[in-house]
PDB file of C-alpha atoms in Angstrom:
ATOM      1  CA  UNK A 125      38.630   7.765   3.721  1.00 51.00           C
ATOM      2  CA  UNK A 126      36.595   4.762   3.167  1.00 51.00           C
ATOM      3  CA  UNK A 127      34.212   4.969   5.646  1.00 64.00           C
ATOM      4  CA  UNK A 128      33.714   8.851   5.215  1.00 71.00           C
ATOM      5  CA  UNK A 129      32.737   8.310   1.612  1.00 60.00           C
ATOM      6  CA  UNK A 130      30.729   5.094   2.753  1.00 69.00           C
ATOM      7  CA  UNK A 131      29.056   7.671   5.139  1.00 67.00           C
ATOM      8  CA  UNK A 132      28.604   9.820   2.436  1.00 66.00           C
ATOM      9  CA  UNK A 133      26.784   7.330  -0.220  1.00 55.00           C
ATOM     10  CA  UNK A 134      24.281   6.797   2.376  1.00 59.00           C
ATOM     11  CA  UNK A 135      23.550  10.707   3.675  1.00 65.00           C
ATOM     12  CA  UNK A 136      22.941  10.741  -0.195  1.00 58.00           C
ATOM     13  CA  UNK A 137      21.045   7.537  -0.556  1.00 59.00           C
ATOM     14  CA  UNK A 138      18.813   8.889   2.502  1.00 62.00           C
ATOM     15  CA  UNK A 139      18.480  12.414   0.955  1.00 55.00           C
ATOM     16  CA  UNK A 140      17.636  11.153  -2.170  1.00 61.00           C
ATOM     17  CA  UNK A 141      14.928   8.419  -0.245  1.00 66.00           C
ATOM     18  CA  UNK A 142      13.176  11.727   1.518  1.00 71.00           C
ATOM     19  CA  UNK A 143      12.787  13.557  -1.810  1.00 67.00           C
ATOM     20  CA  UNK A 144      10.859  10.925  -3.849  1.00 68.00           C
ATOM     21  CA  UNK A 145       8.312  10.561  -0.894  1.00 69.00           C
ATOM     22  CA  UNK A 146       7.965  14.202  -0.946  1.00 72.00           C
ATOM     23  CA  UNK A 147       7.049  13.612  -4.704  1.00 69.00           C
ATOM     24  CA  UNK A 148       5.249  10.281  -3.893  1.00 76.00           C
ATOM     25  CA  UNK A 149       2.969  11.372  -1.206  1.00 76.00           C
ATOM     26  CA  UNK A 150       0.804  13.929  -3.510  1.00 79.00           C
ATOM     27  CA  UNK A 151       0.094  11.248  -5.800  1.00 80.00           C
ATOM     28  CA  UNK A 152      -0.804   9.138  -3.205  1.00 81.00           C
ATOM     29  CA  UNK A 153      -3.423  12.128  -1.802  1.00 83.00           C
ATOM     30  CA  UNK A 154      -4.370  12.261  -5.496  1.00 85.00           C
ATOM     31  CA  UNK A 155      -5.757   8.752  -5.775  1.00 82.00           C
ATOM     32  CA  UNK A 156      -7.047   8.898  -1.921  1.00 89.00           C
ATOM     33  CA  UNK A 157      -9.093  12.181  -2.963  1.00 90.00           C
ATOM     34  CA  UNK A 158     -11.082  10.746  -5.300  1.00 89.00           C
ATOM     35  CA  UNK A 159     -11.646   7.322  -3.383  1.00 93.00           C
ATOM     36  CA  UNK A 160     -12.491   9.156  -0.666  1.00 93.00           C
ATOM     37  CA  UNK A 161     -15.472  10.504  -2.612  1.00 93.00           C
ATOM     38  CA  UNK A 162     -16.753   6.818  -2.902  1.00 95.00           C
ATOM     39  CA  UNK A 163     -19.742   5.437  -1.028  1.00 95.00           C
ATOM     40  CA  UNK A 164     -17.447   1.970   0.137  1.00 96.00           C
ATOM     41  CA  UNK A 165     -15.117   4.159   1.637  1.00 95.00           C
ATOM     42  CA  UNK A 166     -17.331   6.510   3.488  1.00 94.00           C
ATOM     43  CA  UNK A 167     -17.896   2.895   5.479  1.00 94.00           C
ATOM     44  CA  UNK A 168     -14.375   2.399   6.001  1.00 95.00           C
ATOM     45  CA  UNK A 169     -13.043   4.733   9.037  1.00 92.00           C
ATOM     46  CA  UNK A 170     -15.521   3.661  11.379  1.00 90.00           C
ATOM     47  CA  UNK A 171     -15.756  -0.322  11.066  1.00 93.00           C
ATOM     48  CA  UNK A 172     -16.787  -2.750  13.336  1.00 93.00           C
ATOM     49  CA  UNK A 173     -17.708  -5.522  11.432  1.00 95.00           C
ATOM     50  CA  UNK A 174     -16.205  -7.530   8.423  1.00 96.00           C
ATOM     51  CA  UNK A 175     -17.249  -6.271   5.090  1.00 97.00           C
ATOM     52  CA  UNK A 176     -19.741  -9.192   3.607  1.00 97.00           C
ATOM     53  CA  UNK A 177     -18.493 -10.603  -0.417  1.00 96.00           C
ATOM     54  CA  UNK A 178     -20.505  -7.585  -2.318  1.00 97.00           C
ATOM     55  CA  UNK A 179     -18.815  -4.816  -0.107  1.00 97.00           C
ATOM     56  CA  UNK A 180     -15.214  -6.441  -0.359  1.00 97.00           C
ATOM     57  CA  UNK A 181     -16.018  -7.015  -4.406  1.00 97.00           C
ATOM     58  CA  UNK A 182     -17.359  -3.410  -4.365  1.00 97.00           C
ATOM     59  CA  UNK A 183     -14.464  -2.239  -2.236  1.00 97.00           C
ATOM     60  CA  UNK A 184     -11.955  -4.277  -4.937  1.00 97.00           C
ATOM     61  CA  UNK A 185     -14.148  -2.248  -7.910  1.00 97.00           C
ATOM     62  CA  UNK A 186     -13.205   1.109  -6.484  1.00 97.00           C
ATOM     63  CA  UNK A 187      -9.486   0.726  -5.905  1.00 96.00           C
ATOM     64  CA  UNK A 188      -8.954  -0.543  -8.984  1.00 96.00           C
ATOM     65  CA  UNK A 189     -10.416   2.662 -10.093  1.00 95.00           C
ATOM     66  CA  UNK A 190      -8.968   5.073  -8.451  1.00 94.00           C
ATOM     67  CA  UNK A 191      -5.762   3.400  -7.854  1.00 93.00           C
ATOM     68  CA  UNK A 192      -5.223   1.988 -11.568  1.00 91.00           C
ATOM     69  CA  UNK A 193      -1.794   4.779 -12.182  1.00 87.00           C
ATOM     70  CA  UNK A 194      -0.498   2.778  -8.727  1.00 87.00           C
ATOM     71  CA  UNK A 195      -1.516  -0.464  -9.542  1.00 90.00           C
ATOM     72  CA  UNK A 196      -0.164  -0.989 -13.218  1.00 88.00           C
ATOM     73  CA  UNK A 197       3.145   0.266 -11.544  1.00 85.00           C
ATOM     74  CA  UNK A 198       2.775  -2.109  -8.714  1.00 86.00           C
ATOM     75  CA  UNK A 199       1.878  -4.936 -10.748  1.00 88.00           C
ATOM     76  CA  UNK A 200       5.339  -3.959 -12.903  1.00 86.00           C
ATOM     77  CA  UNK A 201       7.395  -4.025 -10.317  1.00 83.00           C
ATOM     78  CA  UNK A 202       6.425  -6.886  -8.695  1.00 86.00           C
ATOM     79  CA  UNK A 203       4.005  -9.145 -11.138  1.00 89.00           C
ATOM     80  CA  UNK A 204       3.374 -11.861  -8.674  1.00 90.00           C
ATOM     81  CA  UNK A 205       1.260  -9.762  -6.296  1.00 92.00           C
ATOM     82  CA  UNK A 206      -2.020 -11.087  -6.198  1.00 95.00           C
ATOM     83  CA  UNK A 207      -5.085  -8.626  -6.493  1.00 95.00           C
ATOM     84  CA  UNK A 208      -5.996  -8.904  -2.297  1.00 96.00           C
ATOM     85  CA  UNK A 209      -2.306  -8.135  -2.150  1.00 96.00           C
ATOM     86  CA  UNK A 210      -2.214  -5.083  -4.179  1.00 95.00           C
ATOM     87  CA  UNK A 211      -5.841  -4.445  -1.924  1.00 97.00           C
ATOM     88  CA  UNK A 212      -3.968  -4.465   1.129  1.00 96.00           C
ATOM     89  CA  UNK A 213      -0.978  -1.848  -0.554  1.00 94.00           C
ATOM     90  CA  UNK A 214      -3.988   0.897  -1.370  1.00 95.00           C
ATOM     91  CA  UNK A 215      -5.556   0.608   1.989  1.00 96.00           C
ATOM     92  CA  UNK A 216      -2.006   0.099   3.838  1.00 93.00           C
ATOM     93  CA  UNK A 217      -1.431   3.695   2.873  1.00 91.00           C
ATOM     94  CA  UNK A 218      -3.875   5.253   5.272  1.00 92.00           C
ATOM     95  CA  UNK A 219      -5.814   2.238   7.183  1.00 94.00           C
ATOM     96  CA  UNK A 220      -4.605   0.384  10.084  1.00 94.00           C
ATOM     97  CA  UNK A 221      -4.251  -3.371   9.855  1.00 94.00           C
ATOM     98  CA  UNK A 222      -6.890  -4.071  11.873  1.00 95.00           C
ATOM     99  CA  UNK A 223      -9.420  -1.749   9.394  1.00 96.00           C
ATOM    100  CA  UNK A 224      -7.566  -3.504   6.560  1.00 97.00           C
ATOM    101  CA  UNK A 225      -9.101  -7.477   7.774  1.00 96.00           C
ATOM    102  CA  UNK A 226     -12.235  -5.929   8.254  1.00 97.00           C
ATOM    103  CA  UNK A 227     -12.767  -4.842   4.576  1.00 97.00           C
ATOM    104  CA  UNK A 228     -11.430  -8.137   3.077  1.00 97.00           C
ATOM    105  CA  UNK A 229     -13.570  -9.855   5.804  1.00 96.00           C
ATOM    106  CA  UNK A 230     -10.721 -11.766   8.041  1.00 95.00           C
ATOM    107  CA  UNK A 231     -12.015 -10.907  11.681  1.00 92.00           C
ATOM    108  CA  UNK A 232      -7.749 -11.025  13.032  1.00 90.00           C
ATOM    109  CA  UNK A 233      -5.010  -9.270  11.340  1.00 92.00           C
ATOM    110  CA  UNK A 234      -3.062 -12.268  11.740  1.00 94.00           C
ATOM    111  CA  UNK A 235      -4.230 -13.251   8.180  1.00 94.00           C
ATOM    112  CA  UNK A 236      -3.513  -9.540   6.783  1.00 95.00           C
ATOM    113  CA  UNK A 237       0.347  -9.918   8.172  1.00 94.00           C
ATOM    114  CA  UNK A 238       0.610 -13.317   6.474  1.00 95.00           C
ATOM    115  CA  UNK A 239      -0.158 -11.104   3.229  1.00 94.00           C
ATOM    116  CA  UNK A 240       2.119  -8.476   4.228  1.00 93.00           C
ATOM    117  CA  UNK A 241       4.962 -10.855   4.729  1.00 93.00           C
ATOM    118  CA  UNK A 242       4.423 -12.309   1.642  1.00 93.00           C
ATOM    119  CA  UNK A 243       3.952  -8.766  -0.212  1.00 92.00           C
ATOM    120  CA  UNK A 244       7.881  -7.920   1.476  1.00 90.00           C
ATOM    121  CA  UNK A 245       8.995 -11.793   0.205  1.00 89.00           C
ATOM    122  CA  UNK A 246       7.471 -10.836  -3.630  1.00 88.00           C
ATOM    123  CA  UNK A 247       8.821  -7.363  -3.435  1.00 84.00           C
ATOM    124  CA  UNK A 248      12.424  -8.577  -2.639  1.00 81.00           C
ATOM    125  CA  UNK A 249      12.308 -11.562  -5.050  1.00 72.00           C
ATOM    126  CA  UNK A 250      10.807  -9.691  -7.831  1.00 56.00           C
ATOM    127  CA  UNK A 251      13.570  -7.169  -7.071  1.00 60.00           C
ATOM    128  CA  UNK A 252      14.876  -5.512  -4.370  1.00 68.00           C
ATOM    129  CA  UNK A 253      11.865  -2.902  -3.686  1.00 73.00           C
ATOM    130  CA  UNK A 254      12.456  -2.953  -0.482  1.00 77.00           C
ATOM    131  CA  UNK A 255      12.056   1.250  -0.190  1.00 77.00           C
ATOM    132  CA  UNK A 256       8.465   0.745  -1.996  1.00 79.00           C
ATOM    133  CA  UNK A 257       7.090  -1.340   0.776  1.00 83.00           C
ATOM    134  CA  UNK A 258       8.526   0.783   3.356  1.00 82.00           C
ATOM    135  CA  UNK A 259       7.007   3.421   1.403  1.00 81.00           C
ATOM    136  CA  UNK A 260       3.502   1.443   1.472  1.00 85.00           C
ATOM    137  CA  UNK A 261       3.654   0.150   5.124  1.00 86.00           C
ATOM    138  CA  UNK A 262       5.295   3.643   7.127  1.00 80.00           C
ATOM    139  CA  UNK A 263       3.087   3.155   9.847  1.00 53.00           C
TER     140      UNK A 263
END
């Protein structure tokens, strides 16, 4: 009996973990539509090279734009992410890692899963929102 309503907890806790990112992903396209729009991110699919201090200050402008609904939240949840942290969260949700160093100009992702590691330390600390950062870092 136990373990069948232990079983059943978690079907629910998973059901109810697949409905809010069917609620959170069209926000998410929301605040990617109109960043998409943005000349910085029109350089973003295709780069090669690190972005230089005005691009990643431009780049920083722009999320903090378009992603201000997100990052108040974030910054709620978890107050001790820093602003390249809370970078890294807006551009985890569609960029690869790799991408990611490039536009804060590290030329490894070594230093970008430092930041992540951190981020997952902060988010459990802060409080356990552990399903947010899986929700940032599904790749």
């Amino acid at each position: 009996m136990v373990n069948s309503l232990s079983d059943c907890y978690l079907q629910l806790i998973q059901y109810n973990k697949e409905r809010l990112i069917e609620l959170l992903n069209p926000i998410v396209d929301i605040h990617y539509l109109h960043f998409q729009q943005t000349d910085i991110h029109s350089q973003i699919p295709h780069l090669t090279r690190t972005f230089n201090y005005v691009e990643q200050d431009t780049l920083e402008k722009e999320i903090y734009v378009h992603f201000a609904i997100f990052i108040r939240n974030l910054s709620q949840l978890c107050p001790s992410i820093t602003r390249t942290e809370t970078v890294i969260c807006c551009l985890a949700f569609r960029f690869p890692m790799k991408i990611i160093g490039l536009c804060l100009g590290y030329t490894s992702t070594d230093t970008v899963r430092q930041h992540k590691f951190r981020i997952r330390n902060k988010m459990m600390v802060d409080s356990d929102n552990s399903f947010l950062f899986d929700f940032i870092f599904r790749k």
